[in-house]
mmCIF file of C-alpha atoms in Angstrom:
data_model
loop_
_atom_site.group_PDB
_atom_site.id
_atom_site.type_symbol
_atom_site.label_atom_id
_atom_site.label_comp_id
_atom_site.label_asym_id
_atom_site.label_seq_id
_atom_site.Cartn_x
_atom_site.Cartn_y
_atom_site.Cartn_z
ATOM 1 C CA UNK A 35 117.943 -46.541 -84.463
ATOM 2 C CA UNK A 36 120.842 -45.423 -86.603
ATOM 3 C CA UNK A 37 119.706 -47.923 -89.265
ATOM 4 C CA UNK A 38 116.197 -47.035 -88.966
ATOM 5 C CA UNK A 39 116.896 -43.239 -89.721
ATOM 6 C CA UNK A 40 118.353 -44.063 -93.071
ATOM 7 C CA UNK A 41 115.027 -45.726 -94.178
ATOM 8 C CA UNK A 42 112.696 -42.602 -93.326
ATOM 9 C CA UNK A 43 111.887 -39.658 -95.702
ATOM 10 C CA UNK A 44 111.553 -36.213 -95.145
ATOM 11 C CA UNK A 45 107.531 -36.442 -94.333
ATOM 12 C CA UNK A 46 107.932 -39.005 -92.159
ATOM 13 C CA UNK A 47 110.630 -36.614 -90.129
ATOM 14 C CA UNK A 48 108.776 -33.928 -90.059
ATOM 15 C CA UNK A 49 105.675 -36.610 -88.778
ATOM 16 C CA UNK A 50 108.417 -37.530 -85.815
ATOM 17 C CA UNK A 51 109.241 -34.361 -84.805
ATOM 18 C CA UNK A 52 105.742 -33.243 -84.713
ATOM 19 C CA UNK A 53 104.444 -35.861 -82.207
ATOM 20 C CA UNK A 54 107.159 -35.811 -80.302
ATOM 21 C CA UNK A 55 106.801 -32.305 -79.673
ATOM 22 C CA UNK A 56 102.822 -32.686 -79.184
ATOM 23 C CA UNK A 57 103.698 -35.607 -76.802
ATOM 24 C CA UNK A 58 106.147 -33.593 -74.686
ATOM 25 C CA UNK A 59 103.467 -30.794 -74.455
ATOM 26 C CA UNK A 60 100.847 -32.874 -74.105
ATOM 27 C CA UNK A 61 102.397 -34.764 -71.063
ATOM 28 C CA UNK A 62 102.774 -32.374 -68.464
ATOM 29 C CA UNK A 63 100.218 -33.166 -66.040
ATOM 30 C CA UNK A 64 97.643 -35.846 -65.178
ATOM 31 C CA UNK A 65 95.382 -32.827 -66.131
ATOM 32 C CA UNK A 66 96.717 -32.403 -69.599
ATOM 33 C CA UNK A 67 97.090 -36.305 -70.105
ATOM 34 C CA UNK A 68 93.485 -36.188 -69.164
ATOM 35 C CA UNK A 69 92.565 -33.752 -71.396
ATOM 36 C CA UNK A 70 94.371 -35.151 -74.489
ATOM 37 C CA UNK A 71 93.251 -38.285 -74.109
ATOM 38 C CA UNK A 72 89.065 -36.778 -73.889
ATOM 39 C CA UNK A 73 89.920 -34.686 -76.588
ATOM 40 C CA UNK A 74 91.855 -37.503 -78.794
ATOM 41 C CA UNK A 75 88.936 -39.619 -78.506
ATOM 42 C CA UNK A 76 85.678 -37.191 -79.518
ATOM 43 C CA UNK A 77 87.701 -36.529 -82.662
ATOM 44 C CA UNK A 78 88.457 -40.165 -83.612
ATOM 45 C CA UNK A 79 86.035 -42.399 -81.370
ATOM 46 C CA UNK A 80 87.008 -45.818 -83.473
ATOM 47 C CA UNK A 81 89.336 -45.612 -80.894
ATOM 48 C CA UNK A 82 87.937 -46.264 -77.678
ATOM 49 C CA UNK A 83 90.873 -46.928 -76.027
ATOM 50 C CA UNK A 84 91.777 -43.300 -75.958
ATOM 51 C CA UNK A 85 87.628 -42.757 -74.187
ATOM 52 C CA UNK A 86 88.716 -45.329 -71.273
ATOM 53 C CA UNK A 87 92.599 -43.992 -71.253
ATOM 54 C CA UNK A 88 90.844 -40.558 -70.421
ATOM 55 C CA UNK A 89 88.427 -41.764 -67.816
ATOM 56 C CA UNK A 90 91.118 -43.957 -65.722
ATOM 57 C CA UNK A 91 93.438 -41.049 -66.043
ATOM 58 C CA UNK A 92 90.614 -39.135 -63.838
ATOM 59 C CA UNK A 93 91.012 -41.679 -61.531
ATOM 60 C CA UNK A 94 94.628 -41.318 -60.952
ATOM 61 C CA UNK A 95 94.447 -37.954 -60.383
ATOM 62 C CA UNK A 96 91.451 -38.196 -57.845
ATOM 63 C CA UNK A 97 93.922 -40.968 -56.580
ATOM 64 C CA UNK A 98 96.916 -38.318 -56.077
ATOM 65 C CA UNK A 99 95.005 -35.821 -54.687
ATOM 66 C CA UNK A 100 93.483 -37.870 -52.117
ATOM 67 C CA UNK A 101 97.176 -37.547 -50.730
ATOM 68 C CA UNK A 102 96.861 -34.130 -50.089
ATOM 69 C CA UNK A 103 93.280 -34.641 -48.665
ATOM 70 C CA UNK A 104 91.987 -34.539 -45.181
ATOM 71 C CA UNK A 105 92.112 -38.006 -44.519
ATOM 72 C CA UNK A 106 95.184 -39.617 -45.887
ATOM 73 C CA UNK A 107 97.277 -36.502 -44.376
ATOM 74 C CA UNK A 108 96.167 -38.562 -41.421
ATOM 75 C CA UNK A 109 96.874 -41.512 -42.396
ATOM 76 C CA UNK A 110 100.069 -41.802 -43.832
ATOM 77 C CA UNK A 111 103.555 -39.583 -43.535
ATOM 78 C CA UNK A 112 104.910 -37.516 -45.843
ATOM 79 C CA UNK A 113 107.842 -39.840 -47.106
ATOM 80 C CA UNK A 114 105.216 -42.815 -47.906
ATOM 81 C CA UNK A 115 102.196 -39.908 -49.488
ATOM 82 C CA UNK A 116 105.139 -38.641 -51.784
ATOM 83 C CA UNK A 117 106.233 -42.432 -52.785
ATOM 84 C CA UNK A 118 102.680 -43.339 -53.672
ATOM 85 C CA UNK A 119 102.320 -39.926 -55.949
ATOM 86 C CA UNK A 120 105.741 -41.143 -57.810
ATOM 87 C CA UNK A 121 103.964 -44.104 -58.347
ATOM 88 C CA UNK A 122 100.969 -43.062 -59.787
ATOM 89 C CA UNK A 123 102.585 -40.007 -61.293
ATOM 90 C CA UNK A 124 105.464 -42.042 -62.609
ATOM 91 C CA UNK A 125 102.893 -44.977 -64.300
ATOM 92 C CA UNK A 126 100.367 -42.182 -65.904
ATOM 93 C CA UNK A 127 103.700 -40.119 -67.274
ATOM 94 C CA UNK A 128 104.738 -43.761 -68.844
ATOM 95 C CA UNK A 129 101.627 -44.948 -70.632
ATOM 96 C CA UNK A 130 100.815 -41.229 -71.903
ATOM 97 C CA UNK A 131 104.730 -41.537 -73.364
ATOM 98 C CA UNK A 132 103.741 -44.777 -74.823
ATOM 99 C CA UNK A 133 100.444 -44.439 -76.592
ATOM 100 C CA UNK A 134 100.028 -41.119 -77.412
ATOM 101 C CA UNK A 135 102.787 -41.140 -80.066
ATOM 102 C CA UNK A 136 100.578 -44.251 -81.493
ATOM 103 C CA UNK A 137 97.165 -42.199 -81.562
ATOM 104 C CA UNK A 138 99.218 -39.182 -83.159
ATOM 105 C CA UNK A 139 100.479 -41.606 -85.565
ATOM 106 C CA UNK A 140 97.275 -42.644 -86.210
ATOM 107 C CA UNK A 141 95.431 -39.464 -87.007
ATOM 108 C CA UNK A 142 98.655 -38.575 -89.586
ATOM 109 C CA UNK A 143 98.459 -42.031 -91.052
ATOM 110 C CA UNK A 144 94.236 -40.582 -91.677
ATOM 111 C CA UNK A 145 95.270 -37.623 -92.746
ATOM 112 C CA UNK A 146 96.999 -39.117 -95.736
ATOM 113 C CA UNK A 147 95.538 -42.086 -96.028
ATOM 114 C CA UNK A 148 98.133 -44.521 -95.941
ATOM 115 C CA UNK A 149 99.410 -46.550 -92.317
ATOM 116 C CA UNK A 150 102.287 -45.493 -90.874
ATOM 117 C CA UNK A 151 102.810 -47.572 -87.965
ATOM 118 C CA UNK A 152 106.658 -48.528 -89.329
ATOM 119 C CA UNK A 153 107.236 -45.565 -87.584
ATOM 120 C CA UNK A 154 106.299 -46.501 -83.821
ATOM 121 C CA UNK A 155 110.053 -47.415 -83.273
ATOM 122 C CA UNK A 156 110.865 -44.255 -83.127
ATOM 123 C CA UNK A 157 109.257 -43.666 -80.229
ATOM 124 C CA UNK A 158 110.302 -47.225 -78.742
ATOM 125 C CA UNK A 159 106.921 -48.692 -79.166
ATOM 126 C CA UNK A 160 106.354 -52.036 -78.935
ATOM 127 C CA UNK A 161 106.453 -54.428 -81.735
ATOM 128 C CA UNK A 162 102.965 -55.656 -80.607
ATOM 129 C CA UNK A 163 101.133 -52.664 -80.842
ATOM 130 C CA UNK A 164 102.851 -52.269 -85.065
ATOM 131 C CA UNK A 165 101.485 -55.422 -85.429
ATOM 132 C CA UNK A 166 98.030 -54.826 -83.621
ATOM 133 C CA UNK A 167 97.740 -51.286 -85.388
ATOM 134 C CA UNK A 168 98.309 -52.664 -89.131
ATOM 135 C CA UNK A 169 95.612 -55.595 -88.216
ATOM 136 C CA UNK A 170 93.598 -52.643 -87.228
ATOM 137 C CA UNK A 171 94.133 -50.496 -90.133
ATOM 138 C CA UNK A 172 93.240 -53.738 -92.415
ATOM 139 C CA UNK A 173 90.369 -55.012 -90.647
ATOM 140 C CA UNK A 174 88.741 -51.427 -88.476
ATOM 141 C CA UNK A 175 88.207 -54.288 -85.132
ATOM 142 C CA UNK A 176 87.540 -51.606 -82.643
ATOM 143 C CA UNK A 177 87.036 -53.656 -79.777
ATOM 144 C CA UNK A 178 90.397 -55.728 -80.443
ATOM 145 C CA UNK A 179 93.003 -52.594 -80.793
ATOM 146 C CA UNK A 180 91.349 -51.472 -77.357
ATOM 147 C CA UNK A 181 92.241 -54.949 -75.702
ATOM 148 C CA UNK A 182 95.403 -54.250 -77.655
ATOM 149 C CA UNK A 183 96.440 -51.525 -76.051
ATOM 150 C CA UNK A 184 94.914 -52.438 -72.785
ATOM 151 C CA UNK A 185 97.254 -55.542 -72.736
ATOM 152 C CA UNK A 186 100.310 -52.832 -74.168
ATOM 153 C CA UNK A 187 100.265 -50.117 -71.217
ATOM 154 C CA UNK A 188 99.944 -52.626 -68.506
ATOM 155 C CA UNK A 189 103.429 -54.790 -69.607
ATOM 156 C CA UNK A 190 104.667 -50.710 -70.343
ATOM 157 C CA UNK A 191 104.553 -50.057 -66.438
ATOM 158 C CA UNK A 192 105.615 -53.585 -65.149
ATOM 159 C CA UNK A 193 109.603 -53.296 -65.457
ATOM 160 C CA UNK A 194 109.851 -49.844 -64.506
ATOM 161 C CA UNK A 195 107.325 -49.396 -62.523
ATOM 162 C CA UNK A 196 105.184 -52.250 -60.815
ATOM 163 C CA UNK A 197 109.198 -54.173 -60.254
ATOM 164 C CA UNK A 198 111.346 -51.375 -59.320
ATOM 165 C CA UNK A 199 112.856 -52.053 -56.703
ATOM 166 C CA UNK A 200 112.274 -48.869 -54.813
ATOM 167 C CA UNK A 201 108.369 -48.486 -55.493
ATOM 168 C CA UNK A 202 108.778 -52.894 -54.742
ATOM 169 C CA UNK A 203 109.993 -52.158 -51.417
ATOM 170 C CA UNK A 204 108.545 -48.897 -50.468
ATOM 171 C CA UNK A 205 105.674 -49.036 -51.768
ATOM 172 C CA UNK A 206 103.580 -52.294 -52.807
ATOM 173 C CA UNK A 207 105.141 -53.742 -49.680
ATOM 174 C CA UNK A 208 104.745 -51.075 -47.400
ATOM 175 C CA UNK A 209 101.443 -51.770 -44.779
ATOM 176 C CA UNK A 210 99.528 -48.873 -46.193
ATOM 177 C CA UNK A 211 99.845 -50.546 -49.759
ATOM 178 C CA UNK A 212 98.836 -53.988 -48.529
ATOM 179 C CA UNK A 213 95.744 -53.046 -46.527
ATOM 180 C CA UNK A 214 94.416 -50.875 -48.796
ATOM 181 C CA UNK A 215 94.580 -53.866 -50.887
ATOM 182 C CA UNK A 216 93.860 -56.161 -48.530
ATOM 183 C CA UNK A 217 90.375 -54.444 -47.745
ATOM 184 C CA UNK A 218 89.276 -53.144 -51.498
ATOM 185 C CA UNK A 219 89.599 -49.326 -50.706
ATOM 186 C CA UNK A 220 91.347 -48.759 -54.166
ATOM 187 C CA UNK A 221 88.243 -48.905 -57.186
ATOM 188 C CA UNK A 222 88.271 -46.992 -60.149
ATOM 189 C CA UNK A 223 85.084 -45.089 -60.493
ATOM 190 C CA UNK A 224 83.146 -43.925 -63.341
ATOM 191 C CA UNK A 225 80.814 -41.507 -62.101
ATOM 192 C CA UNK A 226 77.300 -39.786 -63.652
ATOM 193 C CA UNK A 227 75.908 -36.814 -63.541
ATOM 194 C CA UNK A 228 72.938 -38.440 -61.211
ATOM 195 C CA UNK A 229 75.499 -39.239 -58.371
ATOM 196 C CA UNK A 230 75.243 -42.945 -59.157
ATOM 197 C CA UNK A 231 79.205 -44.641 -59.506
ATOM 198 C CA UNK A 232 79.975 -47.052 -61.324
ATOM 199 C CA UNK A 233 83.070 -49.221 -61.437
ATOM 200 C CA UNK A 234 85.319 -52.168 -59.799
ATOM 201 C CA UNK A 235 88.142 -52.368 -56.709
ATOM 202 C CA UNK A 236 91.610 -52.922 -57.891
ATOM 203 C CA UNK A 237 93.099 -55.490 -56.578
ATOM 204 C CA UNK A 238 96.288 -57.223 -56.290
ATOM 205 C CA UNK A 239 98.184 -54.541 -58.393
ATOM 206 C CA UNK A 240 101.055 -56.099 -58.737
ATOM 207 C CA UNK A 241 100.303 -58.801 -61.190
ATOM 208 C CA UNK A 242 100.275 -57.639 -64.663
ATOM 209 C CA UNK A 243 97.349 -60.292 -65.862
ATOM 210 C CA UNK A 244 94.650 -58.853 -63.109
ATOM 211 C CA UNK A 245 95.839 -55.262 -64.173
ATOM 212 C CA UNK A 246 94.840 -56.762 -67.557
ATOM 213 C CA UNK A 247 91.542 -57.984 -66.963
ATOM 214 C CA UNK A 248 90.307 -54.866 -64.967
ATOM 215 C CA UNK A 249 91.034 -52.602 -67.970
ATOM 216 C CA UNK A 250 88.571 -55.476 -70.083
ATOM 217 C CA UNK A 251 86.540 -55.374 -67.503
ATOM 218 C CA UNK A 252 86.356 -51.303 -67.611
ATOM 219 C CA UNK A 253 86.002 -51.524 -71.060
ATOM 220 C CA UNK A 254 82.965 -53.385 -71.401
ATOM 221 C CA UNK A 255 81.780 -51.166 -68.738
ATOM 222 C CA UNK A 256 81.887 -47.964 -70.796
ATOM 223 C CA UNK A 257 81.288 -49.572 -74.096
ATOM 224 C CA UNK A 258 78.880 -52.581 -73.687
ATOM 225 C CA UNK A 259 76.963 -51.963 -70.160
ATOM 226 C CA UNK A 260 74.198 -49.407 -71.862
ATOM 227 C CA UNK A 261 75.955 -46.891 -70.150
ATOM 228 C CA UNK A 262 78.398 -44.820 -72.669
ATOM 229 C CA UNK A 263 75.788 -41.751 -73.392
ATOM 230 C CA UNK A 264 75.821 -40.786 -69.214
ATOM 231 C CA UNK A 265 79.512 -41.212 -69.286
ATOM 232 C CA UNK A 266 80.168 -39.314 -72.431
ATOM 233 C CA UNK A 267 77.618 -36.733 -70.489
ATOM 234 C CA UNK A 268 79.654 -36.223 -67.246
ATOM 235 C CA UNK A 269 83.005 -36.471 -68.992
ATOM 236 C CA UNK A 270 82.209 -33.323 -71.544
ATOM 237 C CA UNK A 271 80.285 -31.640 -68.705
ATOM 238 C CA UNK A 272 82.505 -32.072 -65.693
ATOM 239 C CA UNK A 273 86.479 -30.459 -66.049
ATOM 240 C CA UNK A 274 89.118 -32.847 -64.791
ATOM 241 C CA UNK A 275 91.061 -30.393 -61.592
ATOM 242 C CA UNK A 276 91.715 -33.783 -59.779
ATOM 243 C CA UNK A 277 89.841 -33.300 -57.001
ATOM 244 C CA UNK A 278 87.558 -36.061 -56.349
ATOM 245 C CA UNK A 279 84.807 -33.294 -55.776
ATOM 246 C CA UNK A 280 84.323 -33.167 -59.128
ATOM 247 C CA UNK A 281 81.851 -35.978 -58.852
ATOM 248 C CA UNK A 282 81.478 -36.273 -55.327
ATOM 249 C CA UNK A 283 79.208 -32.980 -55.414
ATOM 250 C CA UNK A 284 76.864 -34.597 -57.261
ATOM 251 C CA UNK A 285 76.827 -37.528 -54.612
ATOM 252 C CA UNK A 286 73.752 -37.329 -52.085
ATOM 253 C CA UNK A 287 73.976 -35.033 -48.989
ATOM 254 C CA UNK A 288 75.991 -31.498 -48.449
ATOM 255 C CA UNK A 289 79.123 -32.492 -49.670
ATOM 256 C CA UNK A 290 82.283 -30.286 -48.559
ATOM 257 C CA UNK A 291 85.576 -30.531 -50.961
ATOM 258 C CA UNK A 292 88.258 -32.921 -49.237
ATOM 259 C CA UNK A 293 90.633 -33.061 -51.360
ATOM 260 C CA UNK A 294 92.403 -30.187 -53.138
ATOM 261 C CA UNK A 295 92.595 -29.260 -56.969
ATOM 262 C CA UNK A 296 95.689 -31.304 -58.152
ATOM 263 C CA UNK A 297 97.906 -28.000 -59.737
ATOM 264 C CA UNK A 298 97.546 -26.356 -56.602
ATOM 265 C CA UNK A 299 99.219 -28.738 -54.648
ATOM 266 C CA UNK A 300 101.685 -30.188 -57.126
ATOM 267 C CA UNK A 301 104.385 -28.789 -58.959
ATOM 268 C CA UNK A 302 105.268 -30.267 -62.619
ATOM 269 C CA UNK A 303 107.463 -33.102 -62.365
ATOM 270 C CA UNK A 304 110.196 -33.620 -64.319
ATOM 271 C CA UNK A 305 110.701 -37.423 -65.926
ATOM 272 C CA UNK A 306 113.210 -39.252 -67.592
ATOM 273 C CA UNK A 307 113.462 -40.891 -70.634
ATOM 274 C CA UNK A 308 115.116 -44.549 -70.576
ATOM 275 C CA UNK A 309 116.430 -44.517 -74.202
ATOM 276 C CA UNK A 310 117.584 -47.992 -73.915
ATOM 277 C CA UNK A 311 114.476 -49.388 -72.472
ATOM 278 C CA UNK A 312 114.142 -52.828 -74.159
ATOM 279 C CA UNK A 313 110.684 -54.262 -76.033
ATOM 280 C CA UNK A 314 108.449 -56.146 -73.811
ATOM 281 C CA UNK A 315 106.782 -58.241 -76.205
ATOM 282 C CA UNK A 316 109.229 -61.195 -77.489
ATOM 283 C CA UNK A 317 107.299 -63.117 -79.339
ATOM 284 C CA UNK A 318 104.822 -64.502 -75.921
ATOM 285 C CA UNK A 319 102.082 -65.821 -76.397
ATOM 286 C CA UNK A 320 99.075 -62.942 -75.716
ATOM 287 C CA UNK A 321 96.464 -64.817 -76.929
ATOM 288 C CA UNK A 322 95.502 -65.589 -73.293
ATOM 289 C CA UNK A 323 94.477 -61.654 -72.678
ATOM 290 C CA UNK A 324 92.376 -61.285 -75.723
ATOM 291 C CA UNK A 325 90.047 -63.885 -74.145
ATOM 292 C CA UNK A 326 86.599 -62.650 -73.325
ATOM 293 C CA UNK A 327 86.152 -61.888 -69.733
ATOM 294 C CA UNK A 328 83.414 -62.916 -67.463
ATOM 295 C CA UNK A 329 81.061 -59.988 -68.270
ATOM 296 C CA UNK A 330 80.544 -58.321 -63.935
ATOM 297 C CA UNK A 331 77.408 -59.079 -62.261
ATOM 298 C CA UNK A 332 77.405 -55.545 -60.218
ATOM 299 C CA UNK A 333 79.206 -52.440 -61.076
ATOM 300 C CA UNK A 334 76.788 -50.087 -59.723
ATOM 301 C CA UNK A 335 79.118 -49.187 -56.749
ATOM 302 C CA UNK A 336 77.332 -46.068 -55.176
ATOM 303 C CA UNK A 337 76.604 -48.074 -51.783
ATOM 304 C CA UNK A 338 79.718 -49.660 -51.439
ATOM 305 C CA UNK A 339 81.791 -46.930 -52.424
ATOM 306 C CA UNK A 340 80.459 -45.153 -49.358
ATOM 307 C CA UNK A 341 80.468 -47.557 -47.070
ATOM 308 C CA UNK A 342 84.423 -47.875 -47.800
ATOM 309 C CA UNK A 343 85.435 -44.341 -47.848
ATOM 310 C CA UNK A 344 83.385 -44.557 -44.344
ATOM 311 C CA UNK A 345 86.090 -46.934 -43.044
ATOM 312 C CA UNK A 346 88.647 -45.804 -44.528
ATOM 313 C CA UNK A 347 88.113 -42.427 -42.445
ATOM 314 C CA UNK A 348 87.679 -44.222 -39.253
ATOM 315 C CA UNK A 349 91.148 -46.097 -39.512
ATOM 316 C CA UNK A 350 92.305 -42.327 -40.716
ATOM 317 C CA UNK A 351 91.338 -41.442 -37.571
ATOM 318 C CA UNK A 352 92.660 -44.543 -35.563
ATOM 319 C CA UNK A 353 95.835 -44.071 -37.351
ATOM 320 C CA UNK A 354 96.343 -40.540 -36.494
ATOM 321 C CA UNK A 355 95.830 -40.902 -33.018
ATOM 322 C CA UNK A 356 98.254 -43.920 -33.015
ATOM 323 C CA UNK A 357 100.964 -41.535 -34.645
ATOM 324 C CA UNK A 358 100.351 -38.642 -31.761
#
């Protein structure tokens, strides 16, 4: 880093400091990350990755607030709802760290019109994404920085997160953890304003290359399904709280909030930077994960989507009264 410093002009300080002040601002919530990530994207929409960051950042928020909800209150105790909320708080916290310096980096390297993506080691970026962010500069391939990043965020979270031994052991082994993915109750969800969802379970968390091919799959969904204008609709219509009401009122029937608004049952949580975190990409072979996917034969998941949260409640209830 040292070395790196002495190579660097004044601009390209004052470029640092800048983002890494943004960042730090910027990544202080789910809600904010959210927000930044919306925002990012409606000023620069080449890059779509910073559309989809924005809409599976909703979901992790609907995901920690469904903590705090009537049903997994039920369901699980508070040492295990806690440990999931680390995890998902923990993983959003690391991929906003990541990539957001990279989009910031972007929009200065537009501003002056010239790339510079020499800088991402500052903020410990991998050598991947340099590489991936020059061919985009060069070439403008939309759809291959999003794979790009897709394929960067997931190997981001799979030291520290997905194999750490704590989450490991408390968490993706736990019971709760495996039947949930056992019986599909986890999806990401891309709602519309006409109550229809849309969307895929994720399964089998743990392994980095199906964590991979959901975000393609996600991706095509937003960007190649004939969808984009409803999503773009309910995204700039409907504020992020983290509440999963914020679709679910739009869903058929009298629908009652059951989950709260995330800042009023969370309190800020203070992370820590791993200065010496090491560079995932060595060289691997990543070809693999820019293959096309099998384009999804049904992602309208209205149907199902109820017919699991109607489960899940029942073994909410089953559970609690096993706990009494």
């Amino acid at each position: 880093m040292d070395v790196f410093k002495q190579f660097i002009d004044d601009q390209e300080k004052k470029i640092i400091t800048s983002i890494v002040n943004t960042t730090r601002k910027k990544n202080y919530d789910n809600i904010s990350r959210t927000n930044a990530y919306q925002d990012f994207y409606y000023l620069h929409p080449e890059i779509q990755w910073s559309f989809l960051a924005s809409m599976v950042s909703r979901n992790a928020g609907w995901s920690m607030t469904d903590l705090q909800g009537k049903w997994f209150r039920k369901a699980l105790n508070l040492q295990q709802r806690n440990l999931l909320f680390m995890t998902y708080e923990r993983a959003n916290w690391l991929i906003f760290q990541d990539a957001y310096p990279q989009l910031l980096l972007y929009k200065w390297s537009k501003r002056i019109n010239k790339p510079l993506f020499h800088l991402l080691n500052a903020f410990h970026v991998s050598r991947f994404m340099e590489m991936e962010w020059n061919h985009f500069w060069n070439n403008q391939d939309e759809n291959r920085l999003m794979i790009a990043l897709i394929i960067n965020e997931q190997n981001v979270i799979q030291k520290p997160v997905i194999e750490n031994k704590q989450y490991h052991h408390l968490v993706f082994n736990s019971l709760p953890f495996k039947m949930q993915d056992f019986l599909h109750f986890s999806s990401v969800v891309f709602p519309i304003l006409s109550g229809k969802l849309f969307g895929f379970s994720a399964v089998r968390f743990q392994h980095l290359s199906t964590r991979i091919e959901l975000g393609k799959r996600l991706a095509w969904l937003l960007f190649h399904s004939g969808l984009f204008d409803r999503f773009s609709l309910f995204s700039k219509t409907v504020t992020h709280t983290g509440s999963r009401y914020d679709y679910e009122k739009f869903l058929p029937g009298n629908r009652i909030r059951e989950t709260p608004l995330l800042r009023t049952v969370y309190p800020i949580v203070s992370h820590t930077i791993d200065e010496k975190r090491e560079d995932w990409f060595h060289g691997q072979n990543t070809k693999r994960w820019f293959k096309e996917g099998k384009i999804p034969n049904n992602f309208e998941i209205t149907a199902w989507y109820q017919k699991k949260q109607n489960q899940l409640h029942l073994l909410s209830l089953l559970q609690e009264y096993k706990m009494k």
